[in-house]
Coordinates of C-alpha atoms and ligand atoms in Angstrom, one line a residue:
X1 CA 3.4 24.5 6.2
X2 CA -0.3 25.4 6.8
X3 CA -2.4 25.5 3.6
X4 CA -5.3 27.8 4.1
X5 CA -7.7 26.8 1.4
X6 CA -8.3 24.7 -1.7
X7 CA -7.8 27.7 -3.8
X8 CA -4.4 28.2 -2.3
X9 CA -3.5 24.5 -3.0
X10 CA -4.4 25.0 -6.7
X11 CA -2.2 28.0 -6.8
X12 CA 0.8 26.3 -5.3
X13 CA 2.9 24.1 -7.5
X14 CA 5.4 22.1 -5.5
X15 CA 8.7 20.3 -6.2
X16 CA 9.8 17.8 -3.7
X17 CA 13.0 15.8 -3.4
X18 CA 12.6 12.1 -3.0
X19 CA 15.3 9.7 -1.8
X20 CA 14.5 6.7 -4.0
X21 CA 16.7 4.4 -2.0
X22 CA 14.6 4.9 1.1
X23 CA 11.3 6.3 -0.2
X24 CA 11.7 9.3 2.1
X25 CA 10.4 12.7 1.1
X26 CA 12.1 16.0 2.0
X27 CA 9.6 17.8 4.2
X28 CA 6.6 15.5 4.0
X29 CA 3.3 17.0 5.1
X30 CA 2.4 13.6 6.5
X31 CA 4.5 10.5 7.2
X32 CA 2.9 7.6 9.1
X33 CA 3.9 4.1 10.2
X34 CA 1.4 1.2 10.0
X35 CA 2.2 -1.0 13.0
X36 CA 1.3 -4.7 13.3
X37 CA -1.1 -3.8 16.1
X38 CA -3.2 -1.8 13.6
X39 CA -3.6 -4.8 11.2
X40 CA -2.7 -8.1 12.9
X41 CA -6.2 -9.5 12.4
X42 CA -5.6 -9.5 8.6
X43 CA -2.9 -12.2 8.8
X44 CA -3.9 -15.8 8.4
X45 CA -1.9 -17.0 11.4
X46 CA -3.5 -15.1 14.3
X47 CA -1.4 -16.9 16.9
X48 CA 1.9 -15.9 15.2
X49 CA 0.6 -12.3 14.8
X50 CA -0.4 -12.0 18.5
X51 CA 3.0 -13.3 19.6
X52 CA 4.7 -10.6 17.5
X53 CA 2.6 -7.9 19.1
X54 CA 5.1 -7.7 22.0
X55 CA 7.6 -6.1 19.5
X56 CA 4.9 -4.5 17.4
X57 CA 7.0 -4.1 14.3
X58 CA 6.4 -1.4 11.7
X59 CA 4.9 -3.2 8.7
X60 CA 4.9 -0.2 6.3
X61 CA 5.4 3.5 6.1
X62 CA 3.8 6.2 3.8
X63 CA 5.2 9.6 3.0
X64 CA 2.7 12.1 1.6
X65 CA 2.3 15.7 0.5
X66 CA -0.9 17.4 1.2
X67 CA -2.5 17.9 -2.1
X68 CA -6.0 18.9 -3.3
X69 CA -8.6 16.1 -2.9
X70 CA -10.4 17.1 -6.1
X71 CA -11.0 15.5 -9.4
X72 CA -8.7 17.0 -11.9
X73 CA -5.9 17.0 -9.4
X74 CA -3.6 14.2 -8.4
X75 CA -2.5 12.7 -5.1
X76 CA 0.9 11.1 -4.9
X77 CA 3.0 9.4 -2.2
X78 CA 5.8 7.0 -1.4
X79 CA 4.8 3.7 0.0
X80 CA 7.5 1.6 1.8
X81 CA 6.6 -2.0 2.9
X82 CA 9.1 -3.5 5.2
X83 CA 10.6 -7.0 4.7
X84 CA 9.3 -9.7 7.1
X85 CA 6.7 -12.3 7.7
X86 CA 3.9 -13.1 10.1
X87 CA 4.0 -16.8 10.3
X88 CA 4.5 -17.8 6.7
X89 CA 2.7 -14.7 5.3
X90 CA 4.7 -11.8 4.0
X91 CA 4.4 -8.3 5.3
X92 CA 1.8 -6.4 3.3
X93 CA -0.2 -3.2 3.3
X94 CA -3.8 -3.2 4.6
X95 CA -5.1 -2.8 1.0
X96 CA -8.1 -0.8 -0.1
X97 CA -10.6 0.0 -2.8
X98 CA -10.7 3.7 -3.7
X99 CA -13.9 5.2 -2.2
X100 CA -14.7 6.5 -5.6
X101 CA -14.5 3.2 -7.5
X102 CA -14.1 4.8 -10.9
X103 CA -10.4 5.9 -10.1
X104 CA -7.2 4.1 -11.0
X105 CA -3.7 4.2 -9.7
X106 CA -0.1 3.9 -10.9
X107 CA 2.6 2.3 -8.8
X108 CA 6.2 2.8 -10.0
X109 CA 8.3 0.4 -8.0
X110 CA 11.8 1.8 -7.3
X111 CA 13.2 -0.8 -4.9
X112 CA 12.7 -4.2 -3.3
X113 CA 10.6 -7.0 -4.6
X114 CA 7.1 -8.4 -4.2
X115 CA 3.6 -8.3 -5.7
X116 CA 0.7 -6.0 -6.1
X117 CA -2.3 -8.2 -5.2
X118 CA -5.5 -7.0 -6.7
X119 CA -9.2 -8.0 -6.8
X120 CA -12.6 -6.7 -7.9
X121 CA -15.8 -6.8 -6.0
X122 CA -17.2 -9.3 -8.6
X123 CA -14.4 -11.8 -7.8
X124 CA -11.6 -11.2 -10.4
X125 CA -8.1 -11.5 -8.9
X126 CA -4.7 -10.7 -10.2
X127 CA -1.1 -10.3 -8.9
X128 CA 1.6 -8.3 -10.7
X129 CA 5.3 -8.7 -9.9
X130 CA 6.9 -5.6 -8.3
X131 CA 10.6 -4.9 -8.5
X132 CA 12.7 -1.9 -9.4
X133 CA 11.6 -0.1 -12.6
X134 CA 8.3 -2.0 -12.9
X135 CA 5.2 0.2 -13.2
X136 CA 2.0 -1.5 -12.1
X137 CA -1.3 -0.1 -13.3
X138 CA -4.2 -0.7 -10.9
X139 CA -7.4 -0.2 -13.0
X140 CA -10.5 1.5 -11.6
X141 CA -12.5 -0.7 -9.4
X142 CA -9.6 -3.0 -8.3
X143 CA -8.7 -3.2 -4.6
X144 CA -4.9 -3.3 -4.2
X145 CA -2.3 -4.4 -1.6
X146 CA 1.5 -4.4 -1.8
X147 CA 3.2 -7.5 -0.5
X148 CA 6.9 -7.6 0.2
X149 CA 8.4 -11.0 -0.6
X150 CA 12.0 -9.9 -0.6
X151 CA 14.7 -9.0 2.0
X152 CA 14.7 -5.2 1.5
X153 CA 12.0 -2.6 1.8
X154 CA 9.5 -2.6 -1.1
X155 CA 9.4 1.0 -2.3
X156 CA 6.9 2.5 -4.7
X157 CA 5.9 6.0 -6.0
X158 CA 2.1 6.0 -6.2
X159 CA -0.1 8.4 -8.1
X160 CA -3.9 8.5 -8.1
X161 CA -6.8 10.9 -8.7
X162 CA -7.2 13.7 -6.2
X163 CA -10.8 12.7 -5.3
X164 CA -10.3 8.9 -5.1
X165 CA -10.4 8.6 -1.3
X166 CA -9.9 5.2 0.5
X167 CA -12.3 2.5 1.4
X168 CA -10.6 0.1 3.9
X169 CA -13.8 -1.3 5.3
X170 CA -14.6 -4.0 2.8
X171 CA -11.1 -5.4 2.9
X172 CA -11.0 -5.2 6.7
X173 CA -14.3 -7.1 6.9
X174 CA -13.9 -9.8 4.2
X175 CA -10.1 -9.8 3.5
X176 CA -8.5 -10.4 0.1
X177 CA -9.5 -13.6 -1.7
X178 CA -5.8 -14.4 -2.1
X179 CA -2.8 -14.4 0.3
X180 CA 0.9 -14.6 -0.5
X181 CA 2.9 -16.9 1.7
X182 CA 6.3 -18.6 1.8
X183 CA 6.3 -22.3 0.9
X184 CA 9.6 -24.1 0.5
X185 CA 11.4 -20.8 0.6
X186 CA 9.4 -19.2 -2.3
X187 CA 6.4 -16.9 -2.5
X188 CA 3.2 -18.7 -3.4
X189 CA -0.3 -17.2 -4.0
X190 CA -2.9 -19.2 -2.1
X191 CA -6.7 -18.9 -1.6
X192 CA -7.9 -17.3 1.6
X193 CA -9.5 -20.0 3.7
Ligands
F6R1 C1 -3.1 5.2 -2.3 C2 -2.4 3.9 -2.3 C3 -1.1 3.9 -1.6 C4 -1.4 3.2 -0.2 C5 -0.2 2.8 0.6 C6 -0.5 2.2 1.9 O1 -4.3 5.1 -3.0 O2 -2.8 3.0 -2.9 O3 -0.5 5.1 -1.4 O4 -2.2 4.1 0.5 O5 0.6 1.9 -0.1 O6 -1.5 1.2 1.8 P1 -2.9 1.2 2.4 O7 -3.5 2.5 2.0 O8 -3.6 0.0 1.9 O9 -2.7 1.2 3.9
ZN2 ZN1 -4.8 3.2 -3.7

């Protein structure tokens, strides 16, 4: 559906069916796959990542509705991170700050297991467990990345302010301070080298 103007957005309530087992939206306005080739430099084991490029797996998928990018409005989407590892490091989203730092986000996990890895520009770090029925609050100013440490897709319903925007640049340049890797069959949070 084409939406002509912001005004029309504001006058158009919507109700959308979500398949919580898969994260799929009925009639999404945008659905995209993030492939390994689009983020392989973010993994600690570059050799393992480059080897996997031949298959170029889907690391995560996002389903979105087109909603007004305005303060006072909300954006929401479904985020689905696939199970898997690059070397010993679990599949994860690229992660970002919101371009408008003073904007928070809520993630309601509806399937799978993993962590929400978070950090601030002044060096605070945190990781919150994600599994079905856990709601993670990402405060304003915290970069966030979903990490799937399980065997099934990690599925979340995400809601954030309409005008938040996304800043991927600082994470792409510096990376997160922490990584989540498998050691002796278990997820362990380690320092980035
Ligand atoms: C929106 C948000 C999520 C992510 C999604 C993909 O602010 O945090 O909807 O956009 O999980 O992750 P990124 O955006 O880091 O590629
Ligand atoms: Zn976000």
